[in-house]
Coordinates of C-alpha atoms and ligand atoms in Angstrom, one line a residue:
X1 CA -34.4 -6.0 6.5
X2 CA -31.6 -3.3 7.1
X3 CA -28.5 -4.5 5.0
X4 CA -25.5 -5.8 7.2
X5 CA -22.0 -5.2 6.5
X6 CA -20.8 -6.3 9.8
X7 CA -21.9 -9.9 11.5
X8 CA -20.8 -9.9 14.9
X9 CA -21.5 -12.5 17.5
X10 CA -19.7 -11.8 20.7
X11 CA -20.7 -14.8 22.5
X12 CA -18.8 -17.1 20.2
X13 CA -16.3 -14.4 18.9
X14 CA -17.2 -15.0 15.1
X15 CA -16.9 -11.6 12.9
X16 CA -17.7 -11.9 9.5
X17 CA -17.7 -8.8 6.9
X18 CA -20.1 -8.6 3.4
X19 CA -17.4 -8.4 0.4
X20 CA -17.6 -5.3 -0.9
X21 CA -15.4 -6.2 -3.8
X22 CA -18.1 -8.5 -5.0
X23 CA -21.2 -6.1 -4.8
X24 CA -23.6 -5.9 -6.3
X25 CA -23.6 -9.0 -8.3
X26 CA -22.8 -11.6 -5.2
X27 CA -23.6 -11.6 -1.5
X28 CA -20.8 -13.4 0.2
X29 CA -19.4 -12.8 3.7
X30 CA -16.1 -13.2 4.6
X31 CA -14.9 -14.7 8.0
X32 CA -12.3 -12.6 10.0
X33 CA -10.3 -14.9 12.2
X34 CA -8.2 -12.4 13.6
X35 CA -5.9 -9.2 13.2
X36 CA -4.3 -10.5 10.0
X37 CA -7.3 -11.1 8.2
X38 CA -8.5 -7.7 9.6
X39 CA -5.7 -6.2 8.1
X40 CA -6.3 -7.5 4.9
X41 CA -10.0 -7.1 4.4
X42 CA -9.4 -3.5 5.2
X43 CA -6.3 -3.3 2.7
X44 CA -8.2 -5.1 -0.1
X45 CA -11.1 -2.8 0.7
X46 CA -13.5 -5.8 1.1
X47 CA -14.8 -3.7 3.9
X48 CA -14.4 -0.1 3.5
X49 CA -15.9 3.4 4.8
X50 CA -13.8 5.0 7.7
X51 CA -16.4 4.1 10.7
X52 CA -16.5 0.7 9.4
X53 CA -12.7 0.3 8.7
X54 CA -12.1 1.1 12.6
X55 CA -15.3 -1.2 13.9
X56 CA -13.9 -4.1 11.7
X57 CA -10.5 -3.8 12.5
X58 CA -11.2 -3.5 16.8
X59 CA -13.6 -6.5 16.3
X60 CA -10.8 -8.6 14.4
X61 CA -8.7 -7.6 17.5
X62 CA -11.4 -8.7 19.6
X63 CA -11.8 -12.1 17.9
X64 CA -8.4 -12.6 17.9
X65 CA -8.5 -12.2 22.1
X66 CA -11.6 -14.5 22.6
X67 CA -10.1 -17.5 20.6
X68 CA -6.2 -16.7 21.5
X69 CA -6.2 -15.8 25.1
X70 CA -2.9 -17.3 26.3
X71 CA -1.5 -14.5 27.7
X72 CA 0.7 -15.0 31.0
X73 CA 0.4 -11.7 32.4
X74 CA -1.6 -8.1 32.1
X75 CA 1.9 -6.4 30.7
X76 CA 2.0 -9.2 28.1
X77 CA -1.7 -8.4 27.0
X78 CA -1.4 -4.9 26.9
X79 CA 2.1 -4.9 24.8
X80 CA 0.2 -7.5 22.1
X81 CA -2.9 -5.2 21.9
X82 CA -0.7 -2.2 21.2
X83 CA 1.1 -4.0 18.7
X84 CA -1.9 -5.2 17.5
X85 CA -3.8 -1.8 17.0
X86 CA -1.1 0.1 15.8
X87 CA -0.6 -2.6 12.7
X88 CA -4.4 -2.2 11.8
X89 CA -3.7 1.7 11.7
X90 CA -1.3 0.9 9.0
X91 CA -3.7 -0.9 6.7
X92 CA -4.9 2.4 5.3
X93 CA -3.4 5.7 6.0
X94 CA -6.4 8.2 5.1
X95 CA -9.0 7.6 7.4
X96 CA -8.7 8.6 11.0
X97 CA -11.4 6.7 12.6
X98 CA -9.1 3.5 12.7
X99 CA -6.0 5.7 14.4
X100 CA -8.6 7.3 17.1
X101 CA -10.0 3.9 18.6
X102 CA -6.4 2.3 18.5
X103 CA -5.3 5.4 21.0
X104 CA -8.6 4.8 22.9
X105 CA -7.7 1.2 23.3
X106 CA -4.4 1.8 24.0
X107 CA -5.2 4.1 27.0
X108 CA -7.6 1.6 28.1
X109 CA -5.2 -1.2 27.9
X110 CA -2.6 1.2 29.9
X111 CA -5.1 2.2 32.6
X112 CA -6.4 -1.4 33.3
X113 CA -2.8 -2.8 33.3
X114 CA -2.0 -0.4 35.9
X115 CA -5.3 -1.1 37.9
X116 CA -4.8 -3.6 40.2
X117 CA -8.4 -4.5 40.8
X118 CA -8.6 -6.1 37.3
X119 CA -7.5 -9.3 36.8
X120 CA -6.1 -10.4 33.6
X121 CA -9.2 -12.3 33.1
X122 CA -11.2 -9.2 33.8
X123 CA -9.4 -6.9 31.7
X124 CA -9.7 -9.1 28.6
X125 CA -13.7 -9.0 29.6
X126 CA -13.8 -5.0 29.7
X127 CA -11.6 -4.9 26.3
X128 CA -13.9 -7.0 24.4
X129 CA -17.3 -5.4 25.9
X130 CA -15.9 -1.8 25.0
X131 CA -14.9 -3.1 21.2
X132 CA -18.6 -4.7 21.2
X133 CA -20.2 -1.0 22.3
X134 CA -18.7 0.6 19.1
X135 CA -21.4 -0.8 16.7
X136 CA -24.4 0.2 19.0
X137 CA -22.5 3.8 19.5
X138 CA -21.9 3.7 15.5
X139 CA -25.6 3.2 15.1
X140 CA -26.7 5.8 17.6
X141 CA -24.0 8.5 16.1
X142 CA -25.2 7.9 12.2
X143 CA -29.2 8.3 13.9
X144 CA -28.0 11.6 15.3
X145 CA -26.4 12.9 12.3
X146 CA -29.3 12.2 10.1
X147 CA -31.1 13.9 12.2
X148 CA -29.4 16.9 12.6
X149 CA -28.2 17.0 8.9
X150 CA -32.7 16.7 8.3
X151 CA -33.2 19.2 10.5
X152 CA -30.5 21.7 9.3
X153 CA -31.3 21.2 5.6
X154 CA -35.2 21.7 6.4
X155 CA -34.5 24.9 8.3
X156 CA -33.1 26.2 5.1
X157 CA -35.7 25.7 2.6
X158 CA -39.2 26.8 2.4
X159 CA -41.9 25.0 4.3
X160 CA -43.2 22.0 2.5
X161 CA -40.0 22.2 0.1
X162 CA -39.2 18.3 -1.4
X163 CA -35.7 17.8 -1.0
X164 CA -33.1 16.6 -3.6
X165 CA -29.4 15.5 -2.6
X166 CA -26.3 14.7 -4.4
X167 CA -23.9 12.8 -2.8
X168 CA -20.9 11.2 -3.8
X169 CA -19.1 7.7 -2.7
X170 CA -21.0 5.6 -0.4
X171 CA -21.5 6.4 3.5
X172 CA -24.3 4.3 4.4
X173 CA -25.0 1.2 6.1
X174 CA -21.9 -0.3 4.4
X175 CA -19.6 2.1 5.3
X176 CA -20.5 2.4 9.3
X177 CA -22.3 -0.4 11.5
X178 CA -25.6 0.8 10.2
X179 CA -27.9 3.8 8.5
X180 CA -24.8 5.5 7.5
X181 CA -23.3 9.4 8.0
X182 CA -24.6 11.3 4.7
X183 CA -26.9 8.6 3.6
X184 CA -27.9 8.6 7.2
X185 CA -29.2 12.1 6.4
X186 CA -30.8 10.9 3.1
X187 CA -32.4 8.3 5.2
X188 CA -33.9 10.5 7.7
X189 CA -35.3 13.0 5.2
X190 CA -36.8 10.1 3.5
X191 CA -38.4 8.8 6.6
X192 CA -39.8 12.2 7.3
X193 CA -41.3 11.9 3.7
X194 CA -39.1 14.9 2.6
X195 CA -37.0 13.5 0.1
X196 CA -38.1 13.8 -3.3
X197 CA -34.9 12.1 -4.9
X198 CA -30.9 11.4 -4.4
X199 CA -28.2 11.7 -7.3
X200 CA -25.7 9.4 -6.3
X201 CA -22.1 9.9 -8.3
X202 CA -20.8 6.7 -9.9
X203 CA -17.5 7.3 -7.9
X204 CA -14.8 5.9 -10.2
X205 CA -12.6 4.3 -10.2
X206 CA -13.6 1.6 -7.3
X207 CA -17.6 2.5 -8.0
X208 CA -18.6 3.0 -4.6
X209 CA -21.7 5.0 -5.8
X210 CA -22.6 2.8 -8.9
X211 CA -21.8 -0.6 -6.9
X212 CA -22.6 0.3 -3.3
X213 CA -25.0 3.3 -2.8
X214 CA -27.1 2.4 -5.7
X215 CA -27.3 -0.8 -4.4
X216 CA -28.5 0.6 -0.7
X217 CA -30.7 2.9 -2.3
X218 CA -32.5 0.2 -4.2
X219 CA -32.6 -2.1 -1.5
X220 CA -34.2 0.5 0.7
X221 CA -36.8 2.1 -1.9
X222 CA -35.3 5.3 -1.8
X223 CA -35.6 7.2 -5.1
X224 CA -32.1 7.5 -6.1
X225 CA -30.3 8.3 -9.7
X226 CA -27.4 7.5 -10.5
X227 CA -24.7 10.0 -12.4
X228 CA -21.3 9.7 -13.9
X229 CA -18.7 11.4 -12.1
X230 CA -18.3 13.9 -14.9
X231 CA -22.2 15.1 -15.1
X232 CA -22.2 16.7 -11.8
X233 CA -22.2 20.3 -12.9
X234 CA -24.4 19.3 -15.4
X235 CA -26.7 18.1 -12.7
X236 CA -26.3 21.1 -10.2
X237 CA -27.0 23.4 -12.8
X238 CA -30.5 21.7 -14.5
X239 CA -31.6 19.3 -11.6
X240 CA -32.8 21.8 -8.4
X241 CA -30.5 20.4 -6.3
X242 CA -31.1 21.5 -2.6
X243 CA -27.9 20.3 -1.2
X244 CA -24.8 18.1 -1.4
X245 CA -24.0 15.9 1.2
X246 CA -20.6 13.8 1.5
X247 CA -19.0 11.7 4.1
X248 CA -15.3 12.2 5.8
X249 CA -12.5 10.3 6.1
X250 CA -10.4 13.0 7.9
X251 CA -11.6 16.7 9.1
X252 CA -8.5 18.8 10.3
X253 CA -8.9 21.3 13.2
X254 CA -9.9 24.2 10.6
X255 CA -12.5 22.1 8.7
X256 CA -10.5 21.0 5.9
X257 CA -12.1 17.7 4.9
X258 CA -10.2 14.4 3.4
X259 CA -12.8 12.7 1.6
X260 CA -13.5 10.1 -1.6
X261 CA -11.3 11.7 -4.7
X262 CA -13.6 13.7 -6.5
X263 CA -15.2 15.4 -3.2
X264 CA -12.9 18.7 -3.7
X265 CA -14.3 19.2 -7.5
X266 CA -18.0 18.8 -6.4
X267 CA -17.5 21.4 -3.8
X268 CA -16.1 23.7 -6.0
X269 CA -18.9 23.3 -8.4
X270 CA -21.4 23.7 -5.6
X271 CA -20.0 26.9 -4.8
X272 CA -20.1 27.7 -8.2
X273 CA -24.0 27.0 -8.6
X274 CA -24.7 28.3 -4.9
X275 CA -25.7 25.1 -3.7
X276 CA -25.1 24.4 0.0
X277 CA -22.2 21.8 0.4
X278 CA -22.2 20.1 3.6
X279 CA -19.5 17.1 5.5
X280 CA -21.5 14.6 7.8
X281 CA -19.2 12.4 9.9
X282 CA -19.0 11.6 13.4
X283 CA -16.6 13.3 15.8
X284 CA -14.1 10.2 15.9
X285 CA -13.5 11.4 12.1
X286 CA -12.3 14.5 13.3
X287 CA -8.6 14.8 13.9
X288 CA -7.7 17.8 16.2
X289 CA -4.2 17.0 16.1
X290 CA -3.8 18.5 12.7
X291 CA -4.5 22.1 12.1
X292 CA -5.1 21.6 8.4
X293 CA -5.7 19.3 5.4
X294 CA -2.0 19.7 4.3
X295 CA -1.1 17.4 7.3
X296 CA -3.3 14.6 5.7
X297 CA -1.6 11.5 4.1
X298 CA -3.6 10.8 1.2
X299 CA -3.6 6.9 0.1
X300 CA -2.6 6.1 -3.6
X301 CA -4.1 2.9 -4.7
X302 CA -3.0 0.6 -7.5
X303 CA -3.0 1.4 -11.3
X304 CA -4.8 -2.0 -11.8
X305 CA -8.2 -0.1 -9.9
X306 CA -8.0 2.1 -12.8
X307 CA -6.6 0.4 -16.0
X308 CA -9.4 -2.4 -15.5
X309 CA -13.1 -3.4 -14.7
X310 CA -13.2 -6.5 -13.0
X311 CA -10.7 -8.4 -15.4
X312 CA -11.2 -6.7 -18.2
X313 CA -8.6 -4.3 -19.4
X314 CA -10.4 -0.7 -20.5
X315 CA -7.2 1.6 -20.2
X316 CA -4.8 1.5 -23.1
X317 CA -1.8 -0.9 -22.4
X318 CA 1.3 1.1 -21.3
X319 CA -0.1 4.1 -20.3
X320 CA 0.8 5.5 -16.7
X321 CA -1.9 5.9 -14.0
X322 CA -2.1 8.4 -11.0
X323 CA -4.9 6.9 -8.4
X324 CA -5.3 8.7 -5.1
X325 CA -7.9 7.5 -3.3
X326 CA -8.8 10.9 -1.6
X327 CA -8.5 14.6 -1.7
X328 CA -8.9 17.3 0.4
X329 CA -11.7 19.8 0.1
X330 CA -10.7 23.2 1.9
X331 CA -13.1 24.4 4.8
X332 CA -14.0 27.7 2.7
X333 CA -15.8 25.3 0.5
X334 CA -18.3 23.6 3.4
X335 CA -21.2 25.1 4.4
X336 CA -21.1 23.1 7.6
X337 CA -19.8 19.9 9.3
X338 CA -23.1 17.6 10.7
X339 CA -21.7 15.8 13.4
X340 CA -23.9 13.5 15.9
X341 CA -23.8 16.5 18.5
X342 CA -24.6 19.3 16.2
X343 CA -24.3 21.3 13.4
X344 CA -21.0 23.3 13.1
X345 CA -19.4 25.8 11.1
X346 CA -15.9 24.9 10.1
X347 CA -14.5 28.3 11.9
X348 CA -16.4 27.0 15.0
X349 CA -15.4 22.8 14.9
X350 CA -13.4 23.2 17.9
X351 CA -16.8 23.3 19.9
X352 CA -17.8 19.8 18.6
X353 CA -14.6 18.5 20.7
X354 CA -16.7 19.5 23.7
Ligands
MRU1 O1 -11.8 4.3 -0.1 P1 -13.4 4.4 0.8 O2 -14.6 3.5 -0.2 O3 -13.1 3.5 2.2 O4 -13.8 5.5 1.0 C1 -14.7 6.0 1.5 C2 -15.5 7.4 2.1 O5 -14.4 8.5 1.5 C3 -16.4 7.8 2.4 O6 -17.2 8.9 2.3 C4 -15.7 8.3 4.0 O7 -15.3 6.8 4.6 C5 -17.3 8.0 5.0 S1 -17.9 6.6 5.2 C6 -19.5 7.0 6.4

């Protein structure tokens, strides 16, 4: 059975998400009854991962449209969805996917409100159907990323090699509609019988690697080994790692990539050890509006994520903390960016727009 982070039933407009703050110990779904709930589950990281944030944000709007349908006219509907989509974007600032989806749906609302062929009720149906479609499209994109990535990695090793991948954070079924991006490539290699093992980092302070990626690997019986974040250099030196594959929260037009804090230092270490470093992401994670990573806003999270594990304080009382959730890996350290339409060198990323 595949892991399901998002449960959505279009017929009754019911949305539930697997509370990722409780994994791997407790499996509990939380109902999202509208945009306010959607904002909260994203902000509290009960759902996280750039694609999943966008999908849950938009589905929270769909559920609200289904359950609170009393708009007077099309303009009122358009104004309401625009305000709510912009509000959802503010829940977490770094990942671009929610912003990309918001822009797309605001455009749709504008176009439909001007189109005399659409009644208010048809406009709402169209909106809900398009949001619903995000789930199917995300899985399709992830499978394509998986195939492109596996192909690229296998092309660059001697025939009959077995592959060892190092990954960071969680980019799997829990971070997407299903299958995953970087973890999708790992899944694809595994399905082809080519994966020997995966090293996943713990990913302090939120522990997406230890709690979530390790959980997915065990769940799917993919051979995995957990390492602490400070073991990456030693692993790259001694464990014959074929490639590093990570996800992305926002990729600038020049290929600079914001991803989970710690990604940048892994890329430096990969370069030092001559190990290829790949970024795997759908094209919705590319922000062609910004020329470089210098323009990416990096979210800073509460100190408590560092000072406590669950309710247990692990840092000295009184110490100050700096807790950026993401860092930016310069394009010069990235071997290639793997998307659903192909593999692009950072310098050629513009071709991914076509
Ligand atoms: O803070 P998170 O857990 O939302 O960060 C997640 C990541 O950095 C992922 O690598 C990225 O969103 C890609 S998920 C397919």
